[in-house]
Amino acid sequence: MTIVVKVGGAAGNALDPALDELANRTDYVLVHGGSDEVDRLGAALGRPAEYYTSPSGVVSRKSTPAHLEVVLLALSGAVQTRLVAGLTARGRTAVGLSGVDGRLLRAHRKQGVRAQVDGRVVRVEDDRSGILDSVDPTVLRLLMGAGIVPVVGPPAADARGELLNVDADRVAAAVAVALSAAALVLLTNVEGVRRTAEDPESLISRVARSEIDGVLALAGGRMKKKVLAAREALAGGVGSVVIASSQGKDPVARALAGSGTVFE
Amino acid sequence: MTIVVKVGGAAGNALDPALDELANRTDYVLVHGGSDEVDRLGAALGRPAEYYTSPSGVVSRKSTPAHLEVVLLALSGAVQTRLVAGLTARGRTAVGLSGVDGRLLRAHRKQGVRAQVDGRVVRVEDDRSGILDSVDPTVLRLLMGAGIVPVVGPPAADARGELLNVDADRVAAAVAVALSAAALVLLTNVEGVRRTAEDPESLISRVARSEIDGVLALAGGRMKKKVLAAREALAGGVGSVVIASSQGKDPVARALAGSGTVFE
């Protein structure tokens, strides 16, 4: 059985525990984001990221062409290489893939992206955000069949090879669906979904399918995207989805054993 | 039969003619450098590249850890993705690989790198230049067997996954040797090796094995690395090596037909 593990790139995420653990198995695809690296590199290049909040309350970066360049540099040039090198250093062979490699992540451009600004809804201009249409698992299967770990990150590409920014959690869900994965583990900088964002005691440990939309309404900001990803993965036939902490030893095994928030 | 084609990243190199042509075949590995992109990104990040000249006259960039980061961002994050996207846009499926992907390019750190400075020979400190030891063609064969074009660039990595800068022309030669390639085509911004660097009329069209060391003595700067690469490829059993112009239609077919400087 295949699993998909997504590691986060935001502040507070640990990477070494997951790499230490994942170096001992080959039954998975590793998916990554890298928001911290994108922010850092954008600042170093004098192109800080801009965010907008959609009318439904989801916070996203503006994907201008200049920003998409920064995303690509940060994800393919820094985060992905770090993960591949980290697995290699631990004895595991890996290959980094963006969505254009092997036509892995196919998207189309989001039309009419809108944002809330000062209570008004305005159009986001020149946005290169994509909506993920399909995952072609050919190259993933090819690599896994040879014992090589695929390490996958945004962006995706349209049919003409034009790059489009997509959310890494949604990528992880789509990859899990394409591989009929037994489980999707989304590691993050908190222990799971909380009923109240500021209260660590309010962790939700189990979410049945019928409850997901309710949890979606509770979750804010980036956690909302993870819950959306969980919903998409379950709807696509993935056995279970766990949102769990990246901190501490064996975070993947602990997540699969039921720590964090389990959607099933 | 397999061929290896290396495209240049320095000013004056054309990319579209090679991509237009290469989209019609699948019997090759595409290798790239990206010196222009490295310079551009280094400048944008306030980390301009520094060069040094070795006691034997070869011009190289200083590979400080900070510079190696820029190399990785520029090559894996920009140049490689552009090539993969360019082939994808033309209907061909490709996968980008740095040397750490699939443990493709194994190197060890160059010891005691020295430079000429004002006529004196001094040591280059904290250099992350690597000497290429071996190429593991497993992942190349895996991809080519599935009709997917491997697009390969520096850096290489040591056994512990530490990244080391290596020259792209030498990478191309080593890949060609590892694949027992019929030919290695090094596309560049001039028509081949000139007897006199400034004189386009002084193109050398044929170089026998016995003449390579003489041509090496004539070649300066970056062309010297291409001649070194040619020598290494021939010594490793590659059928022929052609250094030829990247400009104009079908540059690969023209090179294979004997335009440029042919080493055999």
Short mmCIF file of C-alpha atoms in Angstrom, two decimals:
data_model
loop_
_atom_site.label_atom_id
_atom_site.label_comp_id
_atom_site.label_asym_id
_atom_site.label_seq_id
_atom_site.Cartn_x
_atom_site.Cartn_y
_atom_site.Cartn_z
CA MET A 1 0.00 0.00 0.00
CA THR A 2 1.15 3.48 -0.82
CA ILE A 3 0.90 6.49 1.44
CA VAL A 4 1.43 10.17 0.72
CA VAL A 5 3.19 12.36 3.28
CA LYS A 6 3.12 16.13 3.01
CA VAL A 7 5.60 18.21 4.98
CA GLY A 8 5.04 21.88 5.65
CA GLY A 9 7.32 24.78 4.96
CA ALA A 10 5.85 27.33 7.37
CA ALA A 11 7.58 28.45 10.58
CA GLY A 12 7.44 25.88 13.39
CA ASN A 13 7.63 22.84 11.17
CA ALA A 14 10.27 20.23 11.95
CA LEU A 15 11.75 18.37 9.00
CA ASP A 16 14.41 16.09 10.46
CA PRO A 17 12.05 13.75 12.37
CA ALA A 18 10.07 13.01 9.21
CA LEU A 19 13.22 12.52 7.11
CA ASP A 20 14.78 10.25 9.75
CA GLU A 21 11.67 8.12 9.71
CA LEU A 22 10.97 8.21 5.97
CA ALA A 23 14.52 7.14 5.11
CA ASN A 24 13.49 3.69 6.42
CA ARG A 25 10.61 3.15 4.01
CA THR A 26 9.95 3.37 0.26
CA ASP A 27 6.17 3.03 0.10
CA TYR A 28 5.39 6.72 -0.17
CA VAL A 29 5.45 9.94 -2.13
CA LEU A 30 6.75 12.97 -0.23
CA VAL A 31 4.95 16.23 -1.05
CA HIS A 32 6.14 19.62 0.13
CA GLY A 33 5.23 23.26 0.22
CA GLY A 34 7.69 25.90 1.34
CA SER A 35 5.97 29.11 2.30
CA ASP A 36 8.78 30.23 4.61
CA GLU A 37 11.42 29.76 1.94
CA VAL A 38 9.22 31.56 -0.58
CA ASP A 39 8.85 34.50 1.82
CA ARG A 40 12.57 34.57 2.63
CA LEU A 41 13.66 34.46 -0.99
CA GLY A 42 11.01 36.94 -2.07
CA ALA A 43 12.27 39.38 0.56
CA ALA A 44 15.92 38.81 -0.48
CA LEU A 45 14.95 39.56 -4.08
CA GLY A 46 12.96 42.64 -3.11
CA ARG A 47 9.71 40.94 -4.08
CA PRO A 48 7.83 40.28 -0.83
CA ALA A 49 4.76 38.06 -1.13
CA GLU A 50 1.36 39.70 -1.08
CA TYR A 51 -1.60 37.89 0.38
CA TYR A 52 -5.30 38.22 -0.23
CA THR A 53 -8.35 36.80 1.46
CA SER A 54 -10.99 35.28 -0.78
CA PRO A 55 -14.68 36.15 -0.25
CA SER A 56 -15.03 32.70 1.44
CA GLY A 57 -12.19 33.47 3.86
CA VAL A 58 -9.30 31.46 2.42
CA VAL A 59 -5.96 33.26 2.63
CA SER A 60 -3.78 32.91 -0.48
CA ARG A 61 -0.67 34.47 -1.91
CA LYS A 62 -1.05 36.57 -5.03
CA SER A 63 0.51 34.56 -7.83
CA THR A 64 1.83 37.29 -10.10
CA PRO A 65 4.28 36.07 -12.76
CA ALA A 66 7.13 37.60 -10.72
CA HIS A 67 5.94 35.80 -7.61
CA LEU A 68 5.59 32.51 -9.45
CA GLU A 69 9.26 32.81 -10.40
CA VAL A 70 10.12 33.17 -6.72
CA VAL A 71 7.95 30.15 -5.86
CA LEU A 72 9.75 28.07 -8.44
CA LEU A 73 13.20 29.17 -7.30
CA ALA A 74 12.34 28.52 -3.66
CA LEU A 75 10.55 25.20 -4.11
CA SER A 76 12.47 23.50 -6.93
CA GLY A 77 15.79 25.19 -6.22
CA ALA A 78 15.89 25.11 -2.43
CA VAL A 79 13.19 23.18 -0.53
CA GLN A 80 12.97 20.22 -2.89
CA THR A 81 16.72 19.83 -3.20
CA ARG A 82 17.04 20.01 0.59
CA LEU A 83 14.52 17.18 0.97
CA VAL A 84 16.14 15.04 -1.72
CA ALA A 85 19.61 15.69 -0.24
CA GLY A 86 18.25 14.97 3.25
CA LEU A 87 16.91 11.58 2.19
CA THR A 88 20.11 10.86 0.27
CA ALA A 89 22.22 11.69 3.34
CA ARG A 90 20.13 9.13 5.25
CA GLY A 91 20.72 6.40 2.69
CA ARG A 92 17.55 6.71 0.61
CA THR A 93 17.55 7.60 -3.09
CA ALA A 94 15.03 10.26 -4.15
CA VAL A 95 14.07 12.39 -7.14
CA GLY A 96 12.53 15.87 -6.95
CA LEU A 97 9.64 16.69 -9.26
CA SER A 98 7.69 19.86 -9.87
CA GLY A 99 4.34 19.63 -11.58
CA VAL A 100 5.81 20.13 -15.04
CA ASP A 101 8.20 17.18 -14.64
CA GLY A 102 6.71 14.15 -16.32
CA ARG A 103 3.51 16.21 -16.83
CA LEU A 104 2.78 15.24 -13.25
CA LEU A 105 0.40 18.03 -12.18
CA ARG A 106 -1.97 19.37 -14.80
CA ALA A 107 -3.86 22.56 -13.99
CA HIS A 108 -5.75 25.32 -15.73
CA ARG A 109 -5.65 28.97 -14.90
CA LYS A 110 -8.12 30.17 -12.31
CA GLN A 111 -10.48 32.70 -13.88
CA GLY A 112 -11.81 35.75 -12.11
CA VAL A 113 -9.95 35.38 -8.83
CA ARG A 114 -11.52 37.73 -6.31
CA ALA A 115 -10.41 39.12 -2.98
CA GLN A 116 -11.92 40.94 -0.01
CA VAL A 117 -10.28 44.31 0.44
CA ASP A 118 -11.61 46.63 3.16
CA GLY A 119 -14.90 44.75 3.08
CA ARG A 120 -15.27 45.07 -0.70
CA VAL A 121 -14.83 42.25 -3.20
CA VAL A 122 -12.31 43.11 -5.92
CA ARG A 123 -10.73 41.23 -8.79
CA VAL A 124 -7.13 39.97 -8.40
CA GLU A 125 -5.28 41.00 -11.57
CA ASP A 126 -2.71 38.97 -13.51
CA ASP A 127 -3.01 35.97 -11.24
CA ARG A 128 -1.19 32.76 -12.17
CA SER A 129 -3.07 30.54 -9.75
CA GLY A 130 -4.12 27.23 -11.14
CA ILE A 131 -6.91 24.80 -10.47
CA LEU A 132 -5.52 21.29 -10.37
CA ASP A 133 -7.27 19.14 -12.96
CA SER A 134 -5.38 15.87 -12.90
CA VAL A 135 -2.33 14.02 -11.71
CA ASP A 136 -0.50 11.70 -14.10
CA PRO A 137 1.08 9.12 -11.79
CA THR A 138 3.25 7.51 -14.51
CA VAL A 139 6.53 9.00 -13.35
CA LEU A 140 5.67 8.38 -9.68
CA ARG A 141 5.02 4.70 -10.35
CA LEU A 142 8.15 4.42 -12.48
CA LEU A 143 10.34 5.80 -9.69
CA MET A 144 8.64 3.92 -6.85
CA GLY A 145 8.93 0.70 -8.83
CA ALA A 146 12.70 1.22 -8.80
CA GLY A 147 12.80 1.97 -5.07
CA ILE A 148 13.31 5.71 -5.63
CA VAL A 149 11.27 8.15 -3.52
CA PRO A 150 9.42 10.85 -5.50
CA VAL A 151 9.57 14.27 -3.81
CA VAL A 152 6.84 16.47 -5.28
CA GLY A 153 6.09 20.17 -5.02
CA PRO A 154 4.16 22.92 -6.81
CA PRO A 155 3.85 24.55 -9.28
CA ALA A 156 1.63 22.66 -11.72
CA ALA A 157 1.56 23.30 -15.46
CA ASP A 158 -1.14 23.67 -18.07
CA ALA A 159 -1.20 21.69 -21.31
CA ARG A 160 1.17 24.20 -22.94
CA GLY A 161 3.73 23.88 -20.16
CA GLU A 162 2.82 27.23 -18.61
CA LEU A 163 3.44 27.10 -14.88
CA LEU A 164 0.58 27.74 -12.49
CA ASN A 165 0.71 28.02 -8.74
CA VAL A 166 -1.27 25.43 -6.82
CA ASP A 167 -1.59 24.73 -3.15
CA ALA A 168 0.73 22.01 -1.85
CA ASP A 169 -1.91 20.45 0.45
CA ARG A 170 -4.29 20.09 -2.48
CA VAL A 171 -1.42 18.63 -4.55
CA ALA A 172 -0.84 16.05 -1.81
CA ALA A 173 -4.54 15.13 -1.85
CA ALA A 174 -4.62 14.81 -5.64
CA VAL A 175 -1.47 12.67 -5.67
CA ALA A 176 -2.97 10.44 -2.97
CA VAL A 177 -6.14 10.04 -5.03
CA ALA A 178 -4.19 9.30 -8.24
CA LEU A 179 -2.23 6.56 -6.45
CA SER A 180 -5.28 5.17 -4.59
CA ALA A 181 -3.24 5.75 -1.44
CA ALA A 182 -4.19 4.02 1.79
CA ALA A 183 -3.52 7.21 3.72
CA LEU A 184 -2.57 10.85 3.38
CA VAL A 185 -0.56 12.37 6.23
CA LEU A 186 -0.38 16.17 6.36
CA LEU A 187 2.35 17.12 8.82
CA THR A 188 2.17 20.64 10.15
CA ASN A 189 3.25 22.99 12.96
CA VAL A 190 0.30 22.20 15.25
CA GLU A 191 -1.03 18.86 16.51
CA GLY A 192 -4.10 18.90 14.31
CA VAL A 193 -7.30 20.83 13.78
CA ARG A 194 -8.51 22.77 16.79
CA ARG A 195 -12.05 23.71 17.60
CA THR A 196 -10.64 27.06 18.75
CA ALA A 197 -7.47 28.11 16.90
CA GLU A 198 -5.70 29.54 19.97
CA ASP A 199 -6.57 26.65 22.31
CA PRO A 200 -4.31 23.56 22.04
CA GLU A 201 -6.74 21.72 24.34
CA SER A 202 -9.47 21.95 21.72
CA LEU A 203 -7.86 19.41 19.33
CA ILE A 204 -10.39 17.50 17.26
CA SER A 205 -9.21 13.90 17.14
CA ARG A 206 -11.73 12.24 14.82
CA VAL A 207 -13.75 13.64 11.95
CA ALA A 208 -16.28 11.47 10.16
CA ARG A 209 -17.06 12.24 6.52
CA SER A 210 -20.40 13.72 7.48
CA GLU A 211 -18.65 16.16 9.84
CA ILE A 212 -16.03 17.56 7.45
CA ASP A 213 -18.06 20.55 6.28
CA GLY A 214 -18.63 21.56 9.88
CA VAL A 215 -14.88 21.34 10.62
CA LEU A 216 -14.18 23.30 7.45
CA ALA A 217 -16.30 26.12 8.82
CA LEU A 218 -14.26 26.13 12.05
CA ALA A 219 -10.83 26.10 10.42
CA GLY A 220 -9.19 29.36 9.40
CA GLY A 221 -6.40 30.44 7.09
CA ARG A 222 -4.01 27.74 6.04
CA MET A 223 -5.70 25.04 8.13
CA LYS A 224 -8.78 25.50 5.97
CA LYS A 225 -6.75 24.34 2.96
CA LYS A 226 -5.66 21.23 4.80
CA VAL A 227 -9.25 20.37 5.66
CA LEU A 228 -10.24 21.00 2.03
CA ALA A 229 -7.41 18.66 1.01
CA ALA A 230 -8.66 16.04 3.48
CA ARG A 231 -12.15 16.29 2.03
CA GLU A 232 -10.86 15.94 -1.53
CA ALA A 233 -8.69 12.96 -0.65
CA LEU A 234 -11.53 11.07 1.08
CA ALA A 235 -13.94 11.89 -1.73
CA GLY A 236 -11.37 10.46 -4.15
CA GLY A 237 -11.12 7.15 -2.32
CA VAL A 238 -8.12 7.64 -0.03
CA GLY A 239 -8.57 5.46 3.06
CA SER A 240 -7.86 8.06 5.71
CA VAL A 241 -6.32 11.50 6.11
CA VAL A 242 -4.41 12.64 9.19
CA ILE A 243 -3.41 16.21 10.01
CA ALA A 244 -0.67 15.89 12.62
CA SER A 245 2.40 17.51 14.14
CA SER A 246 5.76 17.38 12.39
CA GLN A 247 7.51 17.61 15.78
CA GLY A 248 8.91 14.63 17.68
CA LYS A 249 10.17 11.20 16.68
CA ASP A 250 8.35 9.12 14.03
CA PRO A 251 5.67 11.68 13.18
CA VAL A 252 4.35 9.60 10.26
CA ALA A 253 3.93 6.37 12.26
CA ARG A 254 2.29 8.32 15.07
CA ALA A 255 -0.08 9.99 12.65
CA LEU A 256 -0.96 6.64 11.06
CA ALA A 257 -1.57 5.27 14.57
CA GLY A 258 -4.15 7.97 15.15
CA SER A 259 -2.45 10.99 16.73
CA GLY A 260 -3.59 14.35 15.39
CA THR A 261 -6.88 14.84 13.58
CA VAL A 262 -7.99 11.74 11.68
CA PHE A 263 -10.50 12.06 8.85
CA GLU A 264 -12.03 8.76 7.75
CA MET B 1 21.81 4.69 -29.94
CA THR B 2 21.79 7.40 -27.32
CA ILE B 3 23.22 10.87 -27.69
CA VAL B 4 23.87 13.57 -25.12
CA VAL B 5 23.17 17.20 -25.98
CA LYS B 6 24.44 20.01 -23.80
CA VAL B 7 22.98 23.50 -24.15
CA GLY B 8 24.79 26.55 -22.86
CA GLY B 9 23.55 29.22 -20.55
CA ALA B 10 25.98 32.02 -21.43
CA ALA B 11 25.02 35.13 -23.41
CA GLY B 12 24.57 34.54 -27.13
CA ASN B 13 23.17 31.03 -26.80
CA ALA B 14 19.92 30.24 -28.57
CA LEU B 15 17.64 27.72 -26.90
CA ASP B 16 14.52 27.57 -29.07
CA PRO B 17 16.15 25.93 -32.13
CA ALA B 18 17.48 23.06 -30.02
CA LEU B 19 14.16 22.61 -28.19
CA ASP B 20 12.19 22.71 -31.47
CA GLU B 21 14.42 19.98 -32.84
CA LEU B 22 14.75 17.88 -29.68
CA ALA B 23 10.98 17.74 -29.17
CA ASN B 24 10.94 15.37 -32.15
CA ARG B 25 13.24 12.75 -30.67
CA THR B 26 13.59 10.76 -27.44
CA ASP B 27 17.01 9.16 -27.85
CA TYR B 28 18.93 11.69 -25.78
CA VAL B 29 19.74 13.22 -22.44
CA LEU B 30 19.69 17.02 -22.34
CA VAL B 31 22.37 18.57 -20.12
CA HIS B 32 22.48 22.26 -19.26
CA GLY B 33 24.56 24.87 -17.51
CA GLY B 34 23.19 28.33 -16.84
CA SER B 35 25.97 30.81 -16.16
CA ASP B 36 23.91 33.81 -17.26
CA GLU B 37 21.02 32.92 -14.99
CA VAL B 38 23.44 32.30 -12.11
CA ASP B 39 24.99 35.75 -12.67
CA ARG B 40 21.59 37.44 -12.96
CA LEU B 41 20.18 35.83 -9.84
CA GLY B 42 23.40 36.35 -7.89
CA ALA B 43 23.26 40.06 -8.73
CA ALA B 44 19.55 40.27 -7.79
CA LEU B 45 20.36 38.67 -4.43
CA GLY B 46 23.34 40.96 -3.86
CA ARG B 47 25.74 38.04 -4.24
CA PRO B 48 27.61 38.60 -7.51
CA ALA B 49 29.73 35.68 -8.72
CA GLU B 50 33.46 35.88 -8.23
CA TYR B 51 35.78 34.24 -10.70
CA TYR B 52 39.31 32.99 -10.37
CA THR B 53 41.87 31.74 -12.87
CA SER B 54 43.65 28.51 -12.01
CA PRO B 55 47.44 28.27 -12.36
CA SER B 56 46.81 26.30 -15.61
CA GLY B 57 44.63 29.11 -17.01
CA VAL B 58 41.11 27.71 -16.55
CA VAL B 59 38.56 30.34 -15.46
CA SER B 60 36.12 29.14 -12.78
CA ARG B 61 33.58 30.65 -10.45
CA LYS B 62 34.34 30.56 -6.75
CA SER B 63 31.92 28.05 -5.26
CA THR B 64 31.36 29.44 -1.79
CA PRO B 65 28.40 27.90 0.09
CA ALA B 66 26.43 31.11 -0.58
CA HIS B 67 27.25 30.93 -4.27
CA LEU B 68 26.32 27.25 -4.45
CA GLU B 69 22.88 28.19 -3.15
CA VAL B 70 22.54 30.68 -6.00
CA VAL B 71 23.67 28.03 -8.50
CA LEU B 72 21.05 25.63 -7.23
CA LEU B 73 18.28 28.24 -7.29
CA ALA B 74 19.22 29.32 -10.80
CA LEU B 75 19.77 25.89 -12.32
CA SER B 76 17.15 23.71 -10.61
CA GLY B 77 14.66 26.52 -10.03
CA ALA B 78 14.88 28.45 -13.27
CA VAL B 79 16.95 27.04 -16.15
CA GLN B 80 15.96 23.40 -15.71
CA THR B 81 12.29 24.17 -15.30
CA ARG B 82 12.40 26.39 -18.38
CA LEU B 83 13.88 23.53 -20.43
CA VAL B 84 11.39 20.98 -19.10
CA ALA B 85 8.51 23.39 -19.69
CA GLY B 86 9.89 24.20 -23.15
CA LEU B 87 9.92 20.53 -24.15
CA THR B 88 6.48 20.02 -22.58
CA ALA B 89 5.08 22.96 -24.56
CA ARG B 90 6.38 21.25 -27.70
CA GLY B 91 4.68 17.96 -26.88
CA ARG B 92 7.56 16.07 -25.28
CA THR B 93 7.51 14.85 -21.67
CA ALA B 94 10.65 15.56 -19.63
CA VAL B 95 11.96 15.37 -16.07
CA GLY B 96 14.57 17.70 -14.60
CA LEU B 97 17.34 16.21 -12.48
CA SER B 98 20.16 17.76 -10.50
CA GLY B 99 23.07 15.57 -9.47
CA VAL B 100 21.51 14.65 -6.14
CA ASP B 101 18.32 13.32 -7.79
CA GLY B 102 18.58 9.56 -8.08
CA ARG B 103 22.21 9.88 -6.89
CA LEU B 104 22.92 10.74 -10.50
CA LEU B 105 26.18 12.71 -10.18
CA ARG B 106 28.60 11.62 -7.48
CA ALA B 107 31.51 13.94 -6.69
CA HIS B 108 34.03 14.59 -3.96
CA ARG B 109 35.20 17.95 -2.77
CA LYS B 110 38.17 19.43 -4.59
CA GLN B 111 41.07 19.83 -2.17
CA GLY B 112 43.50 22.72 -2.20
CA VAL B 113 41.92 24.74 -4.99
CA ARG B 114 44.41 27.40 -6.08
CA ALA B 115 44.15 30.59 -8.09
CA GLN B 116 46.44 33.05 -9.79
CA VAL B 117 46.04 36.50 -8.27
CA ASP B 118 48.31 39.30 -9.51
CA GLY B 119 50.80 36.72 -10.74
CA ARG B 120 50.89 34.86 -7.40
CA VAL B 121 49.32 31.47 -6.70
CA VAL B 122 46.97 31.58 -3.69
CA ARG B 123 44.60 29.13 -2.09
CA VAL B 124 40.82 29.49 -2.71
CA GLU B 125 39.14 29.28 0.71
CA ASP B 126 35.85 27.52 1.53
CA ASP B 127 35.37 26.22 -1.96
CA ARG B 128 32.51 23.81 -2.67
CA SER B 129 33.78 22.71 -6.05
CA GLY B 130 33.54 19.03 -6.70
CA ILE B 131 35.44 16.56 -8.82
CA LEU B 132 32.99 14.29 -10.60
CA ASP B 133 33.69 10.66 -9.68
CA SER B 134 30.85 8.75 -11.25
CA VAL B 135 27.47 8.90 -12.92
CA ASP B 136 24.76 6.43 -11.92
CA PRO B 137 22.65 6.13 -15.07
CA THR B 138 19.84 4.14 -13.39
CA VAL B 139 17.34 7.00 -13.30
CA LEU B 140 18.30 8.15 -16.81
CA ARG B 141 17.65 4.66 -18.22
CA LEU B 142 14.42 4.37 -16.26
CA LEU B 143 13.06 7.63 -17.70
CA MET B 144 14.30 7.07 -21.25
CA GLY B 145 12.80 3.60 -21.21
CA ALA B 146 9.44 5.25 -20.60
CA GLY B 147 9.94 7.82 -23.37
CA ILE B 148 10.64 10.64 -20.91
CA VAL B 149 13.55 12.99 -21.63
CA PRO B 150 15.98 13.48 -18.71
CA VAL B 151 17.12 17.11 -18.36
CA VAL B 152 20.27 17.18 -16.24
CA GLY B 153 22.23 20.00 -14.60
CA PRO B 154 24.77 20.61 -11.84
CA PRO B 155 25.36 20.50 -8.91
CA ALA B 156 26.59 17.01 -8.04
CA ALA B 157 26.52 15.54 -4.54
CA ASP B 158 28.91 13.58 -2.40
CA ALA B 159 28.02 10.31 -0.66
CA ARG B 160 26.48 12.22 2.25
CA GLY B 161 24.23 14.26 -0.02
CA GLU B 162 26.33 17.42 0.31
CA LEU B 163 26.05 19.45 -2.87
CA LEU B 164 29.17 20.27 -4.84
CA ASN B 165 29.49 22.48 -7.87
CA VAL B 166 30.69 20.78 -11.03
CA ASP B 167 31.12 22.05 -14.55
CA ALA B 168 28.16 21.34 -16.85
CA ASP B 169 30.35 20.46 -19.86
CA ARG B 170 32.18 17.85 -17.80
CA VAL B 171 28.82 16.57 -16.53
CA ALA B 172 27.70 16.15 -20.13
CA ALA B 173 30.87 14.20 -20.93
CA ALA B 174 30.48 11.94 -17.89
CA VAL B 175 26.81 11.27 -18.68
CA ALA B 176 27.73 10.42 -22.28
CA VAL B 177 30.39 7.99 -21.04
CA ALA B 178 28.01 6.38 -18.52
CA LEU B 179 25.44 5.81 -21.26
CA SER B 180 28.02 4.68 -23.85
CA ALA B 181 26.61 7.43 -26.04
CA ALA B 182 27.22 7.42 -29.76
CA ALA B 183 27.82 11.17 -29.69
CA LEU B 184 28.09 14.17 -27.41
CA VAL B 185 26.98 17.52 -28.85
CA LEU B 186 28.06 20.64 -26.98
CA LEU B 187 26.03 23.58 -28.29
CA THR B 188 27.49 26.99 -27.62
CA ASN B 189 27.52 30.66 -28.68
CA VAL B 190 30.23 30.26 -31.33
CA GLU B 191 30.50 27.83 -34.26
CA GLY B 192 33.21 25.71 -32.65
CA VAL B 193 36.80 25.91 -31.50
CA ARG B 194 38.85 28.62 -33.17
CA ARG B 195 42.57 28.59 -33.73
CA THR B 196 42.45 32.31 -32.81
CA ALA B 197 39.64 33.22 -30.40
CA GLU B 198 38.75 36.53 -32.09
CA ASP B 199 38.85 35.18 -35.66
CA PRO B 200 35.68 33.35 -36.82
CA GLU B 201 37.57 32.30 -39.96
CA SER B 202 39.95 30.21 -37.87
CA LEU B 203 37.39 27.48 -37.01
CA ILE B 204 38.94 24.07 -36.49
CA SER B 205 36.63 21.56 -38.17
CA ARG B 206 38.25 18.21 -37.30
CA VAL B 207 40.34 17.17 -34.32
CA ALA B 208 41.86 13.69 -34.18
CA ARG B 209 42.48 12.16 -30.75
CA SER B 210 46.20 12.73 -31.13
CA GLU B 211 45.57 16.47 -31.69
CA ILE B 212 43.36 17.18 -28.68
CA ASP B 213 46.12 18.26 -26.32
CA GLY B 214 47.32 20.75 -28.92
CA VAL B 215 43.81 22.19 -29.30
CA LEU B 216 43.48 22.32 -25.51
CA ALA B 217 46.54 24.57 -25.42
CA LEU B 218 44.92 26.93 -27.96
CA ALA B 219 41.53 27.17 -26.25
CA GLY B 220 40.98 29.76 -23.56
CA GLY B 221 38.51 30.31 -20.74
CA ARG B 222 35.26 28.42 -21.03
CA MET B 223 36.14 26.83 -24.38
CA LYS B 224 38.99 25.05 -22.61
CA LYS B 225 36.42 23.23 -20.45
CA LYS B 226 34.56 22.09 -23.52
CA VAL B 227 37.72 20.69 -25.05
CA LEU B 228 38.50 18.97 -21.74
CA ALA B 229 34.99 17.53 -21.80
CA ALA B 230 35.53 16.34 -25.38
CA ARG B 231 38.76 14.64 -24.37
CA GLU B 232 37.11 12.93 -21.40
CA ALA B 233 34.17 11.74 -23.50
CA LEU B 234 36.37 10.24 -26.21
CA ALA B 235 38.65 8.62 -23.64
CA GLY B 236 35.54 7.07 -22.06
CA GLY B 237 34.39 5.50 -25.32
CA VAL B 238 31.92 8.06 -26.72
CA GLY B 239 31.94 7.78 -30.53
CA SER B 240 32.38 11.46 -31.35
CA VAL B 241 32.09 14.88 -29.76
CA VAL B 242 30.97 18.01 -31.60
CA ILE B 243 31.27 21.58 -30.33
CA ALA B 244 28.85 23.59 -32.46
CA SER B 245 26.63 26.66 -32.60
CA SER B 246 23.26 26.75 -30.86
CA GLN B 247 22.00 29.27 -33.46
CA GLY B 248 19.89 28.34 -36.49
CA LYS B 249 17.49 25.54 -37.29
CA ASP B 250 18.27 21.92 -36.31
CA PRO B 251 21.55 22.63 -34.50
CA VAL B 252 21.83 19.03 -33.24
CA ALA B 253 21.36 17.40 -36.65
CA ARG B 254 23.81 19.86 -38.18
CA ALA B 255 26.37 19.14 -35.48
CA LEU B 256 25.93 15.38 -35.97
CA ALA B 257 26.38 15.92 -39.72
CA GLY B 258 29.75 17.51 -39.07
CA SER B 259 29.27 21.27 -38.66
CA GLY B 260 31.32 22.84 -35.88
CA THR B 261 34.41 21.23 -34.42
CA VAL B 262 34.27 17.42 -34.52
CA PHE B 263 36.47 15.37 -32.18
CA GLU B 264 36.74 11.72 -33.13
#
